[in-house]
Short mmCIF file of C-alpha atoms and ligand atoms in Angstrom, two decimals:
data_model
loop_
_atom_site.label_atom_id
_atom_site.label_comp_id
_atom_site.label_asym_id
_atom_site.label_seq_id
_atom_site.Cartn_x
_atom_site.Cartn_y
_atom_site.Cartn_z
CA MET A 1 22.58 -54.97 83.81
CA ASN A 2 20.25 -51.93 83.62
CA VAL A 3 19.69 -50.27 80.25
CA ARG A 4 17.66 -47.24 79.38
CA PHE A 5 15.52 -47.05 76.25
CA ALA A 6 14.43 -43.56 75.30
CA PRO A 7 12.00 -42.28 72.67
CA ASP A 8 14.46 -40.78 70.15
CA GLY A 9 13.11 -41.30 66.74
CA PRO A 10 11.85 -43.87 64.29
CA LEU A 11 13.14 -47.32 63.42
CA ARG A 12 13.83 -47.66 59.72
CA GLY A 13 15.45 -50.26 57.41
CA ALA A 14 15.67 -53.92 56.75
CA ILE A 15 16.89 -56.45 59.17
CA ALA A 16 17.61 -60.22 59.22
CA VAL A 17 15.44 -61.74 61.85
CA PRO A 18 17.51 -63.83 64.32
CA ALA A 19 17.13 -67.60 64.11
CA ASP A 20 14.17 -69.32 65.52
CA LYS A 21 14.57 -70.75 69.00
CA SER A 22 11.96 -73.45 68.78
CA LEU A 23 13.32 -74.78 65.43
CA SER A 24 16.86 -74.57 66.74
CA HIS A 25 16.04 -76.72 69.81
CA ARG A 26 14.39 -79.24 67.52
CA ALA A 27 17.14 -79.18 64.93
CA ALA A 28 19.81 -80.06 67.63
CA LEU A 29 17.64 -82.76 69.30
CA PHE A 30 16.56 -84.45 66.17
CA ALA A 31 20.05 -84.38 64.68
CA ALA A 32 21.31 -86.01 67.90
CA MET A 33 18.72 -88.78 67.30
CA ALA A 34 19.91 -89.29 63.65
CA ASP A 35 22.49 -91.86 62.49
CA GLU A 36 24.05 -89.68 59.73
CA PRO A 37 25.66 -86.27 60.30
CA VAL A 38 23.23 -83.29 59.93
CA GLU A 39 24.43 -79.90 58.73
CA VAL A 40 22.38 -77.19 60.31
CA THR A 41 22.49 -73.64 58.90
CA GLY A 42 21.17 -70.64 60.76
CA TYR A 43 21.23 -72.28 64.20
CA LEU A 44 20.42 -69.69 66.94
CA ASP A 45 23.46 -68.75 68.96
CA ALA A 46 21.76 -67.88 72.22
CA ALA A 47 21.82 -69.11 75.84
CA ASP A 48 18.71 -71.36 75.53
CA THR A 49 19.77 -73.09 72.32
CA ASN A 50 23.42 -73.47 73.55
CA SER A 51 21.93 -75.39 76.51
CA THR A 52 20.43 -77.85 73.95
CA LEU A 53 23.86 -78.23 72.13
CA ALA A 54 25.50 -78.87 75.43
CA ALA A 55 22.84 -81.45 76.38
CA VAL A 56 23.14 -83.39 73.11
CA GLN A 57 26.87 -83.38 73.47
CA ALA A 58 26.60 -84.83 76.95
CA LEU A 59 24.33 -87.57 75.42
CA GLY A 60 27.03 -88.59 72.99
CA ALA A 61 26.54 -86.28 69.93
CA LEU A 62 29.40 -84.42 68.36
CA VAL A 63 28.87 -80.78 67.50
CA GLU A 64 31.27 -79.28 64.98
CA ARG A 65 31.09 -75.49 64.55
CA ARG A 66 31.90 -74.38 61.00
CA ASP A 67 31.96 -70.80 59.67
CA GLU A 68 28.36 -70.79 58.37
CA SER A 69 26.88 -73.89 59.99
CA LEU A 70 26.96 -76.58 62.63
CA VAL A 71 27.54 -80.26 61.88
CA ILE A 72 25.92 -82.50 64.38
CA ARG A 73 26.83 -86.17 64.43
CA GLY A 74 24.12 -88.02 66.36
CA VAL A 75 24.00 -91.27 68.26
CA GLY A 76 20.89 -92.78 66.61
CA LEU A 77 17.43 -93.05 68.06
CA ARG A 78 18.19 -95.71 70.66
CA ALA A 79 21.67 -95.01 71.87
CA ALA A 80 21.69 -91.91 74.10
CA ALA A 81 24.81 -92.06 76.24
CA PRO A 82 24.83 -92.12 80.04
CA VAL A 83 25.61 -88.79 81.66
CA ALA A 84 27.44 -88.38 84.97
CA GLY A 85 25.43 -85.87 87.04
CA ALA A 86 22.45 -83.89 85.88
CA ILE A 87 21.91 -82.55 82.41
CA ASP A 88 21.68 -78.71 82.76
CA VAL A 89 18.82 -77.29 80.71
CA GLY A 90 19.58 -73.76 81.91
CA ASN A 91 16.51 -71.60 81.34
CA ALA A 92 15.16 -73.72 78.42
CA GLY A 93 11.70 -74.98 79.01
CA THR A 94 11.50 -76.52 75.53
CA LEU A 95 14.62 -78.55 76.09
CA MET A 96 13.33 -79.65 79.48
CA ARG A 97 9.97 -80.84 78.00
CA LEU A 98 11.05 -82.35 74.72
CA LEU A 99 14.24 -84.24 75.76
CA PRO A 100 12.41 -86.56 78.17
CA GLY A 101 10.34 -87.92 75.23
CA TRP A 102 13.53 -89.28 73.64
CA LEU A 103 15.14 -90.47 76.88
CA ALA A 104 11.92 -92.22 78.02
CA GLY A 105 12.43 -94.76 75.24
CA GLN A 106 16.08 -95.61 76.01
CA GLU A 107 15.66 -99.00 77.71
CA GLY A 108 17.75 -99.38 80.85
CA GLY A 109 19.04 -95.75 80.85
CA SER A 110 18.43 -93.15 83.50
CA TRP A 111 19.02 -89.34 83.34
CA THR A 112 18.41 -86.44 85.64
CA LEU A 113 17.48 -82.99 84.29
CA ASP A 114 17.86 -79.74 86.16
CA GLY A 115 18.10 -76.05 85.37
CA ASP A 116 18.16 -72.51 86.75
CA ALA A 117 15.90 -70.97 89.39
CA SER A 118 13.16 -70.20 86.90
CA ILE A 119 13.13 -73.77 85.41
CA ARG A 120 12.85 -75.13 88.90
CA ARG A 121 9.47 -73.39 89.19
CA ARG A 122 8.13 -74.87 85.93
CA PRO A 123 6.08 -78.06 86.04
CA VAL A 124 7.09 -81.25 84.32
CA ASP A 125 4.15 -83.38 85.43
CA ARG A 126 2.54 -82.35 82.16
CA VAL A 127 5.10 -84.51 80.28
CA ALA A 128 5.61 -87.06 83.09
CA ALA A 129 1.96 -88.17 83.03
CA PRO A 130 1.82 -89.31 79.28
CA LEU A 131 5.31 -90.80 79.44
CA ALA A 132 4.37 -92.82 82.46
CA GLU A 133 1.28 -94.04 80.58
CA MET A 134 3.60 -95.15 77.84
CA GLY A 135 5.71 -97.16 80.36
CA ALA A 136 8.53 -94.83 81.36
CA ARG A 137 9.35 -93.80 84.99
CA ILE A 138 9.72 -90.16 85.88
CA GLU A 139 10.53 -89.04 89.39
CA ALA A 140 10.21 -85.28 89.95
CA THR A 141 10.74 -82.99 92.93
CA ASP A 142 7.50 -82.72 94.90
CA GLY A 143 5.94 -84.83 92.11
CA ARG A 144 6.10 -82.04 89.50
CA PHE A 145 9.22 -79.94 89.38
CA PRO A 146 12.92 -80.21 88.31
CA PRO A 147 15.29 -81.73 89.15
CA PHE A 148 13.66 -84.84 87.84
CA THR A 149 14.86 -88.29 86.68
CA VAL A 150 13.71 -90.11 83.59
CA THR A 151 14.19 -93.92 83.52
CA GLY A 152 13.85 -95.30 80.03
CA SER A 153 11.78 -98.47 79.27
CA ALA A 154 10.11 -100.35 76.47
CA LEU A 155 7.18 -98.00 75.57
CA GLN A 156 3.73 -98.67 74.25
CA GLY A 157 2.02 -96.19 71.94
CA ILE A 158 -0.89 -94.40 73.42
CA GLU A 159 -3.66 -92.01 72.39
CA TYR A 160 -3.27 -88.87 74.42
CA GLU A 161 -5.55 -85.81 74.53
CA LEU A 162 -3.66 -82.69 75.55
CA PRO A 163 -5.08 -81.32 78.83
CA VAL A 164 -3.56 -77.98 77.95
CA ALA A 165 -2.80 -76.52 74.46
CA SER A 166 1.00 -77.06 74.57
CA ALA A 167 3.37 -77.85 71.61
CA GLN A 168 5.94 -78.95 74.23
CA ILE A 169 3.75 -81.70 75.61
CA LYS A 170 2.62 -82.75 72.06
CA SER A 171 6.23 -82.90 70.89
CA CYS A 172 7.34 -84.86 73.90
CA VAL A 173 4.73 -87.56 73.38
CA LEU A 174 5.41 -87.74 69.59
CA LEU A 175 9.17 -88.20 70.26
CA ALA A 176 8.43 -91.01 72.66
CA GLY A 177 6.12 -92.45 70.03
CA LEU A 178 9.07 -92.84 67.64
CA LEU A 179 10.43 -95.44 70.13
CA ALA A 180 7.09 -97.06 71.22
CA SER A 181 5.46 -100.30 69.94
CA GLY A 182 2.29 -99.45 68.02
CA PRO A 183 1.15 -95.98 66.86
CA THR A 184 1.05 -92.95 69.12
CA THR A 185 -1.67 -90.32 68.69
CA VAL A 186 -1.84 -86.84 70.19
CA VAL A 187 -5.21 -85.13 70.15
CA GLU A 188 -5.00 -81.32 70.27
CA PRO A 189 -8.37 -79.61 70.61
CA ILE A 190 -6.70 -76.27 69.98
CA PRO A 191 -3.87 -76.07 67.36
CA THR A 192 -0.32 -75.41 68.64
CA ARG A 193 2.90 -74.86 66.77
CA ASP A 194 3.57 -77.78 64.47
CA HIS A 195 7.38 -77.61 64.01
CA THR A 196 7.93 -81.14 65.39
CA GLU A 197 5.43 -82.67 62.97
CA ARG A 198 7.04 -80.80 60.00
CA MET A 199 10.60 -81.64 60.93
CA LEU A 200 9.77 -85.32 61.69
CA ALA A 201 8.10 -85.57 58.31
CA ALA A 202 11.15 -84.01 56.65
CA ALA A 203 13.20 -86.79 58.46
CA GLY A 204 11.17 -89.45 56.75
CA VAL A 205 8.76 -90.20 59.62
CA ARG A 206 5.21 -91.01 58.62
CA VAL A 207 3.29 -88.28 60.50
CA THR A 208 -0.45 -88.23 59.74
CA ARG A 209 -2.86 -85.58 60.70
CA GLU A 210 -6.57 -86.03 60.73
CA GLY A 211 -8.45 -83.09 62.12
CA ASP A 212 -7.12 -82.56 65.57
CA ARG A 213 -5.29 -85.93 65.69
CA VAL A 214 -1.58 -86.29 64.95
CA THR A 215 -0.17 -89.85 64.76
CA VAL A 216 3.39 -91.21 64.45
CA ALA A 217 4.66 -94.80 64.25
CA ALA A 218 7.80 -96.31 65.61
CA GLN A 219 10.98 -95.66 63.56
CA ASP A 220 14.32 -97.28 63.04
CA GLU A 221 16.01 -94.04 62.22
CA LEU A 222 15.65 -90.35 61.41
CA GLU A 223 17.03 -89.21 57.99
CA LEU A 224 17.44 -85.47 58.24
CA GLY A 225 20.02 -84.51 55.62
CA ALA A 226 20.47 -80.77 56.02
CA LEU A 227 18.36 -78.31 57.99
CA HIS A 228 18.03 -74.61 57.73
CA VAL A 229 16.60 -72.56 60.62
CA PRO A 230 14.58 -69.52 59.49
CA GLY A 231 14.09 -66.33 61.51
CA ASP A 232 12.10 -66.31 64.72
CA PRO A 233 8.64 -64.64 64.51
CA SER A 234 8.68 -64.31 68.27
CA SER A 235 11.82 -62.24 68.24
CA ALA A 236 10.62 -60.39 65.14
CA ALA A 237 7.48 -59.49 66.97
CA PHE A 238 9.40 -57.14 69.33
CA LEU A 239 10.85 -55.25 66.30
CA ALA A 240 7.43 -55.17 64.71
CA ALA A 241 5.73 -53.74 67.74
CA ALA A 242 8.39 -51.05 68.07
CA ALA A 243 7.90 -50.10 64.42
CA VAL A 244 4.08 -49.96 64.81
CA LEU A 245 4.32 -47.80 67.99
CA VAL A 246 7.11 -45.30 67.21
CA PRO A 247 5.98 -42.51 64.82
CA GLY A 248 7.68 -42.48 61.42
CA SER A 249 8.97 -46.04 61.59
CA ARG A 250 9.06 -48.51 58.75
CA ILE A 251 11.00 -51.84 58.85
CA VAL A 252 11.39 -54.96 56.78
CA LEU A 253 11.82 -58.22 58.68
CA GLU A 254 13.86 -60.55 56.44
CA GLY A 255 13.85 -64.36 56.44
CA MET A 256 11.04 -64.81 59.03
CA CYS A 257 9.46 -68.19 59.56
CA ALA A 258 5.89 -67.57 58.33
CA ASN A 259 4.43 -70.91 59.67
CA TRP A 260 0.76 -70.05 60.48
CA THR A 261 1.04 -71.74 63.85
CA ARG A 262 3.63 -69.13 64.82
CA THR A 263 2.30 -65.90 63.29
CA GLY A 264 -0.82 -65.39 65.42
CA PHE A 265 0.70 -62.17 66.73
CA PHE A 266 1.01 -60.74 63.23
CA ARG A 267 -2.64 -61.52 62.52
CA ILE A 268 -3.68 -59.81 65.80
CA LEU A 269 -1.59 -56.86 64.92
CA GLN A 270 -3.28 -56.61 61.52
CA ARG A 271 -6.66 -56.80 63.17
CA MET A 272 -5.72 -53.92 65.48
CA GLY A 273 -5.12 -51.89 62.33
CA GLY A 274 -1.29 -52.34 62.17
CA VAL A 275 0.36 -51.94 58.79
CA VAL A 276 1.82 -55.42 58.31
CA VAL A 277 2.42 -56.60 54.77
CA GLY A 278 3.95 -60.01 53.95
CA PRO A 279 3.09 -63.43 52.61
CA LEU A 280 2.20 -65.19 55.89
CA GLU A 281 1.02 -68.77 55.61
CA GLU A 282 -2.77 -69.03 55.69
CA PRO A 283 -4.20 -70.69 58.93
CA GLY A 284 -4.60 -74.39 58.30
CA ALA A 285 -2.44 -74.35 55.22
CA GLY A 286 1.27 -75.05 54.55
CA ALA A 287 3.51 -77.84 53.43
CA PRO A 288 3.57 -80.74 55.89
CA ASP A 289 7.34 -81.08 55.91
CA ARG A 290 8.74 -77.57 55.36
CA GLU A 291 8.85 -74.19 57.11
CA PRO A 292 7.78 -71.22 54.97
CA VAL A 293 9.96 -68.11 55.05
CA ALA A 294 8.67 -64.55 54.38
CA GLU A 295 9.81 -60.93 54.25
CA VAL A 296 7.39 -58.79 56.33
CA ASP A 297 7.05 -55.05 56.02
CA VAL A 298 5.76 -53.20 59.10
CA ALA A 299 5.04 -49.46 59.53
CA TYR A 300 3.84 -47.03 62.20
CA GLY A 301 0.12 -46.45 62.41
CA PRO A 302 -2.81 -46.00 64.74
CA LEU A 303 -4.30 -49.07 66.43
CA VAL A 304 -7.70 -50.12 67.75
CA GLY A 305 -8.26 -52.49 70.67
CA THR A 306 -9.14 -56.15 70.13
CA THR A 307 -10.05 -59.32 71.98
CA VAL A 308 -7.83 -62.29 71.77
CA GLU A 309 -9.75 -65.46 72.41
CA ARG A 310 -8.66 -68.80 73.84
CA GLY A 311 -8.18 -70.49 70.41
CA GLU A 312 -5.74 -67.80 69.30
CA VAL A 313 -3.59 -68.00 72.45
CA PRO A 314 -1.26 -70.83 71.57
CA LEU A 315 -0.54 -69.34 68.15
CA ALA A 316 0.72 -66.12 69.80
CA ILE A 317 1.63 -67.43 73.22
CA ASP A 318 5.10 -65.87 73.57
CA GLU A 319 3.99 -62.56 72.00
CA LEU A 320 0.97 -61.92 74.24
CA PRO A 321 3.04 -59.55 76.46
CA LEU A 322 3.38 -57.36 73.33
CA VAL A 323 -0.40 -57.41 72.76
CA ALA A 324 -0.68 -55.84 76.21
CA LEU A 325 1.76 -53.18 75.19
CA LEU A 326 -0.03 -52.49 71.91
CA GLY A 327 -3.23 -52.27 73.89
CA CYS A 328 -1.89 -49.32 75.80
CA TYR A 329 -1.60 -47.37 72.56
CA ALA A 330 -4.78 -48.64 70.94
CA GLU A 331 -8.06 -46.85 70.96
CA GLY A 332 -10.52 -48.66 73.32
CA ARG A 333 -10.12 -51.88 75.24
CA THR A 334 -7.81 -54.84 74.57
CA VAL A 335 -8.56 -58.11 76.27
CA VAL A 336 -6.56 -61.39 76.18
CA ARG A 337 -8.47 -64.26 77.59
CA GLY A 338 -7.96 -68.04 78.15
CA ALA A 339 -4.24 -67.40 78.70
CA GLY A 340 -3.64 -69.03 82.08
CA GLU A 341 -0.61 -70.82 80.53
CA LEU A 342 1.15 -67.46 80.63
CA ARG A 343 1.52 -67.91 84.40
CA LEU A 344 3.75 -70.89 83.86
CA LYS A 345 6.27 -69.35 81.50
CA GLU A 346 9.84 -68.07 82.32
CA SER A 347 8.06 -65.73 84.78
CA ASP A 348 4.38 -65.56 85.69
CA ARG A 349 3.72 -63.47 82.61
CA ILE A 350 0.27 -62.27 83.65
CA ALA A 351 1.69 -60.89 86.95
CA THR A 352 4.96 -59.52 85.52
CA VAL A 353 3.40 -57.96 82.42
CA VAL A 354 0.55 -56.36 84.30
CA GLY A 355 2.82 -55.23 87.16
CA GLY A 356 5.59 -54.07 84.73
CA LEU A 357 3.37 -52.08 82.38
CA GLY A 358 1.19 -50.80 85.19
CA GLY A 359 4.39 -49.26 86.71
CA LEU A 360 4.99 -47.38 83.47
CA GLY A 361 1.51 -45.80 83.56
CA ALA A 362 -0.63 -48.43 81.84
CA ARG A 363 -4.27 -48.91 82.80
CA ILE A 364 -4.08 -52.69 82.90
CA GLU A 365 -5.70 -55.30 85.06
CA ALA A 366 -4.86 -58.97 85.68
CA LEU A 367 -7.49 -61.67 86.21
CA GLU A 368 -6.73 -65.35 86.80
CA ASP A 369 -6.40 -66.31 83.08
CA ARG A 370 -6.51 -62.96 81.32
CA PHE A 371 -5.61 -59.35 81.24
CA VAL A 372 -7.53 -56.28 80.27
CA VAL A 373 -5.96 -52.97 79.01
CA GLU A 374 -7.75 -49.62 78.68
CA GLY A 375 -5.88 -48.01 75.82
CA GLY A 376 -5.35 -44.65 74.25
CA ASP A 377 -3.02 -42.92 76.71
CA GLY A 378 0.24 -44.68 75.85
CA LEU A 379 2.92 -44.97 78.55
CA ARG A 380 4.66 -42.31 80.61
CA GLY A 381 7.79 -44.42 81.27
CA GLY A 382 9.80 -45.28 84.33
CA SER A 383 11.50 -48.48 85.30
CA ILE A 384 10.60 -52.20 84.73
CA ASP A 385 12.20 -55.34 86.19
CA ALA A 386 12.72 -58.18 83.73
CA HIS A 387 12.49 -60.77 86.52
CA GLY A 388 15.09 -62.81 84.62
CA ASP A 389 12.63 -63.20 81.72
CA HIS A 390 14.03 -62.53 78.30
CA ARG A 391 10.69 -61.52 76.82
CA LEU A 392 9.91 -59.18 79.62
CA ALA A 393 13.27 -57.51 79.19
CA MET A 394 12.58 -56.83 75.49
CA LEU A 395 8.97 -55.74 76.28
CA GLY A 396 10.43 -53.11 78.63
CA ALA A 397 12.85 -51.95 75.95
CA VAL A 398 10.04 -51.56 73.28
CA ALA A 399 7.90 -49.78 75.85
CA GLY A 400 10.79 -47.40 76.44
CA LEU A 401 11.09 -46.54 72.70
CA ALA A 402 7.31 -45.85 72.58
CA SER A 403 7.03 -44.05 75.92
CA ARG A 404 6.97 -40.33 76.65
CA GLU A 405 9.94 -40.30 79.08
CA GLY A 406 11.88 -43.47 78.45
CA VAL A 407 12.15 -46.78 80.40
CA GLU A 408 15.00 -48.28 82.39
CA VAL A 409 15.03 -52.07 82.01
CA VAL A 410 16.46 -53.78 85.14
CA GLY A 411 18.12 -57.03 84.08
CA MET A 412 18.30 -56.36 80.30
CA ASP A 413 20.93 -59.12 80.00
CA ALA A 414 18.02 -61.69 80.25
CA ALA A 415 17.35 -60.95 76.54
CA ALA A 416 20.41 -63.09 75.62
CA VAL A 417 18.30 -66.26 76.37
CA SER A 418 16.68 -65.91 72.97
CA TYR A 419 17.95 -62.69 71.25
CA PRO A 420 21.53 -61.68 72.17
CA GLY A 421 21.64 -59.12 69.28
CA PHE A 422 18.43 -57.37 70.37
CA GLU A 423 20.01 -54.08 71.45
CA ALA A 424 22.34 -53.90 68.50
CA ASP A 425 19.46 -54.53 66.05
CA ILE A 426 17.44 -51.72 67.70
CA ALA A 427 20.44 -49.39 67.44
CA ALA A 428 20.93 -50.37 63.80
CA LEU A 429 17.23 -49.64 62.93
CA ARG A 430 17.50 -46.30 64.61
CA GLY A 431 20.58 -45.41 62.56
CA SER A 432 22.75 -45.00 65.75
C1 S3P B 501 7.48 -73.90 72.56
C2 S3P B 501 6.13 -74.00 72.80
C3 S3P B 501 5.49 -72.98 73.75
C4 S3P B 501 6.25 -71.71 73.87
C5 S3P B 501 7.70 -71.96 74.15
C6 S3P B 501 8.32 -72.76 73.00
C7 S3P B 501 8.02 -74.95 71.68
O1 S3P B 501 5.30 -73.59 74.98
O2 S3P B 501 5.72 -70.90 74.94
O3 S3P B 501 8.40 -70.80 74.22
O4 S3P B 501 9.12 -74.75 71.16
O5 S3P B 501 7.38 -76.02 71.55
P1 S3P B 501 4.00 -74.47 75.25
O6 S3P B 501 3.79 -75.39 74.14
O7 S3P B 501 4.19 -75.31 76.51
O8 S3P B 501 2.88 -73.48 75.50
#
């Protein structure tokens, strides 16, 4: 589906931010591991998170859809059901990388995971290596890609230093640690999103953090009670970028998760001179077992270029394509470095962002693990291919709103992976 986004006027008004994808995946997975029913409010109804609901149902959980919530009746930590055929993770990298942590500890069980064409290009050796060290067996296509099979075993706790800053790897190892003998420690030299730690702590798990070390112990059960999923800062970032770039705009993002490990983009935007007002959690702060929620006010204004360093990358990982777009409108140069992980996302996001924005008139250059934008001229417009990547589709849309001539997004339907209401929300904010 091709959709054209034209520069016709400001975005104004308040909008409820759609539910967080990372937290929805975790809510469904952790509820499936619990013994008691878990009521989840605000669960994201999108392709990725529906893949997770289907997966936990295949593994024996019951999912009841009520008017305002989901009730998930799990199977307990050690009783994932056998599945005939492969579990289809669709496009969901988080599902693909977290679920093996749970399955690895199911002694005597064996499960195959597979997904769409994009998922088949994404490596799983990064989770297979620590799980094998703990005692599980993982057989992957060409040693590193889906489809792959996880055979559960008695696991031993390990100490694992993350070779790349990835919350997905950290989460996978911590989940396996719930089923292992002895403590499991993950060392993360650069902080990554900490939703798993907070949600496990809320479920009664003793999660300790000392500096860059996170440790969990084996558990008998998870006690979750009820869960509420706040708004997704990664989805909100697209609306915020549009508001900052389109003259006359002012929007309020309601109910956004303000966890500091997710709001790196908003801090970068503030540094670029963007008008962003809201009580975001301070870096390093926050309750260990709760997600903070904030209302964030964003308005149009001039920007200056900035440099995003390696340590900031994981805290804004899914929003870095937007930093490239902001850079096109900022005075001076914008650089994002130490971001090689972008090449392993739903598309190679260094290549697709640089190619896509370059085609719209950006002065942008890709290097192995970075991109550099010469700003000030904004974008002419044209056409951009989403390459089946939800965030690239929404990037193209925001570029169109800010451009001089408009942008046609080829494959706009990809946005439904994380934000099915994106076009409707943009239309509402433009009063159309
Ligand atoms: C996610 C972590 C990030 C992010 C992804 C969701 C998560 O991946 O890009 O969209 O929910 O843990 P990595 O941790 O592998 O960088």
